[in-house]
Amino acid sequence: MKLTIKRIVPICLIVALSLLLITACGRGNGGDETAATPTPAADTGNQDQQEVTPGDDDPFAEHVTLTMWHTVGGASGVQTDPVAQYLHDMFNITIDWDLSASDERFMAMLAAGDLPDIIFRPLTDADVLVQGGHVIPLDGLVADLAPDITTYYQPTLEFMRNNFPPDNDGTLWGLPAHVFHAPSMPDRPWSGWYVRWDFFKALGYPLLQHPNEIMDLAEQMLEFQPINEAGIPFMAFSPMAEWGMQFMVANTFAEFYGLHQIGHVYWDIETFEPMNLFTDPASPMWVGADFWQQANNRGLVDPDWLIQSYATMEAKHNTNQVLISNIGWVGNWFATAELLAMGYEEAGYTGPIPVYGSRGFRIGGANVGGGGWGYFITTNNQHPERSMELINFFYSAHGVATLVTGTQWTGEYENWRWTDEGEKYMTDRFIDIVTNRLDVGMTWAEWNGNLKYINAAGTANSSMLPGRNFPSQGSDSPINNRRVVTWPEGDVFERFGGANLVEALVPPGSRIVQNVTFDTAVALPPVHDWDPAIQELYSVLYDLLELRLADAVLARSQAEFEQIRDAAIAEFIALGSDDFFEYVVNLVNETRARIES
Amino acid sequence: MTQIRTKGDRAFSITAGLFFFLFMLICTIPFYYLVIVSISDAAEVQRGNVVWRPVGFTLDYYRQILTRPGIANAFFISTARTVVGTLFTVFFSAMFAYTMTQYKMKFRKFMYRMTVGTMYVSAGLIPWFLVMRAYNLNNSFWLYVLPGAISAWNVILIKTYMESIPPSMEESALIDGAGYFKIFYRIMMPLSIPILATVAIFSAVGQWNSWQDNFFLVSDPALKTIQLFLMEILLEAEALAVMMRTGLGTAEFARARVMTSFTVQVTMAVIVVIPIMMVYPFMQRYFVKGIMIGAVKG
Amino acid sequence: MLKRKEGWRLPRFFSLYVMSGICFIAIILFNYVPLAGWSIAFFRYRPGLSFAQMEFVGFFYFLQVFRLPTVWNALRNTLVMAGLGLATSWLPMVFAILLNEIRSTKYKRFIQTTTTLPNFISWVLVYAIFFAMFASRDGMVNNVLRSLGLPIVNPLANRGPGQWVFQWFVGTWKGLGWSMIIYLASIAGIDQEQYEAASIDGAGRFAKMRYITLPNLAITYFTLLIISIGWILASGFDQYFMFSNPMTRERLMVLDLFIYEQGIVRHNFAFATAVGMIRTVIGLTLLTGANLFSKKIRGTSIF
């Protein structure tokens, strides 16, 4: 053995040294090609490749690779998708998407001053980005090279100039994305009760006057059919607390009461009057906690509700085990599909149930949009002009449509055409596919482009299409008028009428308004920029809140709940929640004044 | 070594054997659960039907992961860093540990104290990131191998072990005029095989499981390790789930063999463990009871 | 000093200095140079800005560590878990000694290999496994208990001190097999002659364990113990992150989790760095103290 080691070790060390030398030489040469990817395969790390055709003045002639940083969770395949090929053909650009995005990593890169060419970040990052000299001003670029942005998004640009960074001199430093341009496609409210619709129908569509009444409905449903089609007992509710107790309890009721949470204070969407989240027993948070306490004591809630992860919760909803949910995006489609696959054709889930008296509002900013994120071009960028052309594409009608619907269904890569008067309209072929070829057209796996680019490029789903009279918007849009996809949705139309699902399910008298409070929320400085003493207070209050909410929802009687709640409120006041409240109210009002000026 | 087998002996043997069998079961049954999940239909797993046996047997998830372009290179890189990194670590940690046993050396105490101290200091992510870049280790294979070459933990283990070797070996060699490096290489290392094997195992496993250096500092796809490769698949599966939420469903969904993120994680876990389980028994050969001492003494 | 008296010895010691010097430089480069980053703790740190652009706040964040009420809870939880770990730190050693007694080498190696499996399962999956076993509604263990008419168990939601014991069990399950390796290697290095001599003297199995094996392992054990004492405040993050939920939060909020929530998630890097520095000071103090104590009692120092 001694001999073997003696021989092996030096050999391995030599091999290792050679390997290292080889890789060290390989670095800095533009690197290697990724294996087995068709054009336009992304080339490498952070280096631009420039292949200039000699003697050609056409700005598109030079092929350029741009590195791009997007939000967490981008999909691979963006490099090889036909949309990427399209971008390559049309713009002569290859986008090198950074696929290992994480907030921590971004912080590290920012500290090192080594950012990719185009970054997609919260607008509130602007202060550091500008002060640290990491991004370039965009005024000239937008004016010269971004016709769509200039034509359709002036209010957005204004908003950006005035607010980011907070003491800005009017320079344009970034471009907000996810802009909801009025009139945009109305959205169903996210919060609300999504239910097993055929049971709801069998029970006579009992509508609600207040979200609390769902508990009675739940008991009726459980009595109606306690065991599901696979033999497993139903549960009425199965929420999860993985994102915090506050998130779990607060959402259901805020919309009903017409309150929007900004900076951990509730604001009336019409009067902008503040309400103290921590200490007001009538705040939606405490009302929500009360609700869950009651539901739990009535035996309606999954006993594992506080320990299960998001994935487990999702799995239970998707497999038809949970009758009611207040999170709109779990369960519905999969559970309905599951039932369909088992042979139950007139069964499934949808919602939300109309709740009369709701002051429900649709979330969407008038000027800035839902995400509060936007594009910045960094000082590392060697090709800011080409970058701006690309970004403009993301804002154009054609661009959004391509990113959403892909290239497959429009042979000439055109979903839209221009009239002679310079207006845009959808091609017949596109409309036909969207309205009639549902079986083929609508599953993500068969569409290229689609959401992988939406998340990656930061564009909003067909609501970012400009122009008031753009035919894809409004309730007569063929996209919105896709009526029946699943049986429950078909039944919704039958029962409630309406031109589309939103009209059908939002009860008359409920408001659907552009929510101006949202712009304030976007422009509000994030917590880590607040006064350090208030930051500390926030930490203390929030940590205590998580504990007390858990105690409260686990109370065994109404009296016990109220006792815990009142004791908690006293604790918060003793800790200084009034100071916190005052500070945030001032901050929000300041922000709002700044926006509206 | 012969032992008289008394009745008490047998009773002890049986008890010990059973006890460890139980212990082994507790350790392996959960892993068995992971394996059957990885070969079951993800939808059945979601429904909670997979308990003791696989349901809806499928190797599809392995196939999907193992046929992805780039996985071969990722395996190669991980193997390379494991082999090279382990050799570096074992060699340099042992060498340093040996010098730390030489109490006559000036500054020994200081150096050893500083070494032990490294286990209690940590600067945080951003400083680490900036320093590694300053050394030009970003996007380099050296990054995988150099920083971990001398870890205090390994040095302590080896030093402690070396100090239990009878000093007569060293002394006779010194008298014969051997240099310190020669003594280290020809005498101390062979005598320390068990602990070196231990350090090799720890280091190899650490290298194989490592992903943070890759994630933060290496963007070159040619240097991607298998851990990062798999993690990107996981991120994609989660992104896929996000898309499906906001996308539109038909009956096709129920029939599609959709990878949930849980399935991906479990399949990944099995893929990653198998090479280790193949290598580890190989290393056990070196846990051989003290044959060296007798051989060298002669 | 040999070095001065006999010049021809110089080359010898010289090789020692070279050997240790190279390694020591590497240690400094990779472990101590980054500590310049400790300066972060004294500023209102924002990544992307230069130090000139950031406000100097002195010891603000250090004091904040002690001002936050939750830090004391975190400290308590961390110390309890550390205490449980230290109190049972002899388990891997004892298991190794017993395993060594198994006569069949094949069986021994099989046990050795398989008991390390839990070490390779990530904490995310460990939680998934325990959830699959112990969920109230459809956990495997509880299903069995229910069918036998027995009351169900719910360790994942236990709010009492039992939660600490449960976490200790989970941690031990995951790490015991792996920790045994060190001791198995040490046993392999014990001079066989000692055993043979003992046999001749008529020593039985247990006597051999007590008087030969155990003392030989003692040095390793105590070295690791002293080092672990220095690590009392470093409980690890992943386990507690996974098993934390509204029910267990109060008991499982350990220092590392506290740093993560207060520092990393809230982008308060200065705070996180300050806690790290305090922890270093405490750790080194404890280490030195434990070592001095050991020197007094056992006469050995880890240095």
PDB file of N, CA and C in Angstrom, chain A residues 212-243:
ATOM      1  N   ASN A 212     -67.106  35.866   6.845  1.00  0.00           N
ATOM      2  CA  ASN A 212     -67.245  34.917   7.947  1.00  0.00           C
ATOM      3  C   ASN A 212     -68.266  33.834   7.660  1.00  0.00           C
ATOM      4  N   GLU A 213     -69.238  34.154   6.828  1.00  0.00           N
ATOM      5  CA  GLU A 213     -70.312  33.188   6.584  1.00  0.00           C
ATOM      6  C   GLU A 213     -69.833  31.948   5.860  1.00  0.00           C
ATOM      7  N   ILE A 214     -68.630  31.997   5.397  1.00  0.00           N
ATOM      8  CA  ILE A 214     -68.106  30.827   4.701  1.00  0.00           C
ATOM      9  C   ILE A 214     -68.067  29.616   5.622  1.00  0.00           C
ATOM     10  N   MET A 215     -67.978  29.867   6.927  1.00  0.00           N
ATOM     11  CA  MET A 215     -67.895  28.726   7.848  1.00  0.00           C
ATOM     12  C   MET A 215     -69.188  27.911   7.815  1.00  0.00           C
ATOM     13  N   ASP A 216     -70.311  28.604   7.756  1.00  0.00           N
ATOM     14  CA  ASP A 216     -71.576  27.862   7.660  1.00  0.00           C
ATOM     15  C   ASP A 216     -71.606  27.065   6.372  1.00  0.00           C
ATOM     16  N   LEU A 217     -71.188  27.712   5.303  1.00  0.00           N
ATOM     17  CA  LEU A 217     -71.171  27.020   4.008  1.00  0.00           C
ATOM     18  C   LEU A 217     -70.264  25.805   4.070  1.00  0.00           C
ATOM     19  N   ALA A 218     -69.135  25.970   4.759  1.00  0.00           N
ATOM     20  CA  ALA A 218     -68.193  24.852   4.866  1.00  0.00           C
ATOM     21  C   ALA A 218     -68.852  23.665   5.554  1.00  0.00           C
ATOM     22  N   GLU A 219     -69.565  23.942   6.640  1.00  0.00           N
ATOM     23  CA  GLU A 219     -70.217  22.845   7.353  1.00  0.00           C
ATOM     24  C   GLU A 219     -71.262  22.177   6.480  1.00  0.00           C
ATOM     25  N   GLN A 220     -71.979  22.980   5.729  1.00  0.00           N
ATOM     26  CA  GLN A 220     -72.970  22.389   4.838  1.00  0.00           C
ATOM     27  C   GLN A 220     -72.306  21.499   3.794  1.00  0.00           C
ATOM     28  N   MET A 221     -71.206  21.965   3.258  1.00  0.00           N
ATOM     29  CA  MET A 221     -70.515  21.170   2.232  1.00  0.00           C
ATOM     30  C   MET A 221     -69.998  19.864   2.806  1.00  0.00           C
ATOM     31  N   LEU A 222     -69.462  19.933   4.014  1.00  0.00           N
ATOM     32  CA  LEU A 222     -68.921  18.717   4.608  1.00  0.00           C
ATOM     33  C   LEU A 222     -70.036  17.718   4.880  1.00  0.00           C
ATOM     34  N   GLU A 223     -71.174  18.253   5.249  1.00  0.00           N
ATOM     35  CA  GLU A 223     -72.298  17.361   5.486  1.00  0.00           C
ATOM     36  C   GLU A 223     -72.795  16.766   4.175  1.00  0.00           C
ATOM     37  N   PHE A 224     -72.770  17.595   3.154  1.00  0.00           N
ATOM     38  CA  PHE A 224     -73.239  17.166   1.841  1.00  0.00           C
ATOM     39  C   PHE A 224     -72.430  15.995   1.318  1.00  0.00           C
ATOM     40  N   GLN A 225     -71.107  16.126   1.385  1.00  0.00           N
ATOM     41  CA  GLN A 225     -70.269  15.012   0.959  1.00  0.00           C
ATOM     42  C   GLN A 225     -68.973  14.999   1.742  1.00  0.00           C
ATOM     43  N   PRO A 226     -68.900  14.223   2.786  1.00  0.00           N
ATOM     44  CA  PRO A 226     -67.718  14.272   3.646  1.00  0.00           C
ATOM     45  C   PRO A 226     -66.482  13.583   3.076  1.00  0.00           C
ATOM     46  N   ILE A 227     -66.698  12.639   2.137  1.00  0.00           N
ATOM     47  CA  ILE A 227     -65.549  11.885   1.618  1.00  0.00           C
ATOM     48  C   ILE A 227     -65.347  12.245   0.150  1.00  0.00           C
ATOM     49  N   ASN A 228     -64.101  12.400  -0.236  1.00  0.00           N
ATOM     50  CA  ASN A 228     -63.897  12.788  -1.635  1.00  0.00           C
ATOM     51  C   ASN A 228     -63.905  11.574  -2.560  1.00  0.00           C
ATOM     52  N   GLU A 229     -63.749  11.835  -3.836  1.00  0.00           N
ATOM     53  CA  GLU A 229     -63.919  10.796  -4.844  1.00  0.00           C
ATOM     54  C   GLU A 229     -62.871   9.704  -4.738  1.00  0.00           C
ATOM     55  N   ALA A 230     -61.770   9.989  -4.042  1.00  0.00           N
ATOM     56  CA  ALA A 230     -60.736   8.955  -3.901  1.00  0.00           C
ATOM     57  C   ALA A 230     -60.839   8.266  -2.549  1.00  0.00           C
ATOM     58  N   GLY A 231     -61.879   8.581  -1.802  1.00  0.00           N
ATOM     59  CA  GLY A 231     -62.072   7.904  -0.526  1.00  0.00           C
ATOM     60  C   GLY A 231     -61.426   8.589   0.651  1.00  0.00           C
ATOM     61  N   ILE A 232     -60.859   9.749   0.439  1.00  0.00           N
ATOM     62  CA  ILE A 232     -60.200  10.459   1.537  1.00  0.00           C
ATOM     63  C   ILE A 232     -61.181  11.489   2.092  1.00  0.00           C
ATOM     64  N   PRO A 233     -61.248  11.637   3.415  1.00  0.00           N
ATOM     65  CA  PRO A 233     -62.155  12.641   3.974  1.00  0.00           C
ATOM     66  C   PRO A 233     -61.737  14.044   3.556  1.00  0.00           C
ATOM     67  N   PHE A 234     -62.740  14.859   3.245  1.00  0.00           N
ATOM     68  CA  PHE A 234     -62.487  16.242   2.887  1.00  0.00           C
ATOM     69  C   PHE A 234     -62.084  17.054   4.100  1.00  0.00           C
ATOM     70  N   MET A 235     -61.351  18.105   3.818  1.00  0.00           N
ATOM     71  CA  MET A 235     -61.158  19.136   4.839  1.00  0.00           C
ATOM     72  C   MET A 235     -61.786  20.405   4.292  1.00  0.00           C
ATOM     73  N   ALA A 236     -62.290  21.233   5.179  1.00  0.00           N
ATOM     74  CA  ALA A 236     -62.849  22.483   4.682  1.00  0.00           C
ATOM     75  C   ALA A 236     -61.742  23.458   4.317  1.00  0.00           C
ATOM     76  N   PHE A 237     -60.813  23.655   5.259  1.00  0.00           N
ATOM     77  CA  PHE A 237     -59.723  24.596   5.028  1.00  0.00           C
ATOM     78  C   PHE A 237     -58.397  23.919   5.321  1.00  0.00           C
ATOM     79  N   SER A 238     -57.387  24.303   4.563  1.00  0.00           N
ATOM     80  CA  SER A 238     -56.047  23.822   4.872  1.00  0.00           C
ATOM     81  C   SER A 238     -55.019  24.879   4.474  1.00  0.00           C
ATOM     82  N   PRO A 239     -54.960  25.949   5.261  1.00  0.00           N
ATOM     83  CA  PRO A 239     -54.015  27.015   4.918  1.00  0.00           C
ATOM     84  C   PRO A 239     -52.600  26.643   5.347  1.00  0.00           C
ATOM     85  N   MET A 240     -51.668  27.554   5.142  1.00  0.00           N
ATOM     86  CA  MET A 240     -50.329  27.297   5.625  1.00  0.00           C
ATOM     87  C   MET A 240     -49.783  28.576   6.236  1.00  0.00           C
ATOM     88  N   ALA A 241     -48.839  28.415   7.140  1.00  0.00           N
ATOM     89  CA  ALA A 241     -48.287  29.579   7.822  1.00  0.00           C
ATOM     90  C   ALA A 241     -46.844  29.803   7.445  1.00  0.00           C
ATOM     91  N   GLU A 242     -46.399  29.180   6.339  1.00  0.00           N
ATOM     92  CA  GLU A 242     -44.981  29.255   6.003  1.00  0.00           C
ATOM     93  C   GLU A 242     -44.541  30.678   5.716  1.00  0.00           C
ATOM     94  N   TRP A 243     -45.450  31.512   5.235  1.00  0.00           N
ATOM     95  CA  TRP A 243     -45.060  32.888   4.939  1.00  0.00           C
ATOM     96  C   TRP A 243     -45.370  33.816   6.102  1.00  0.00           C
TER      97      TRP A 243
END
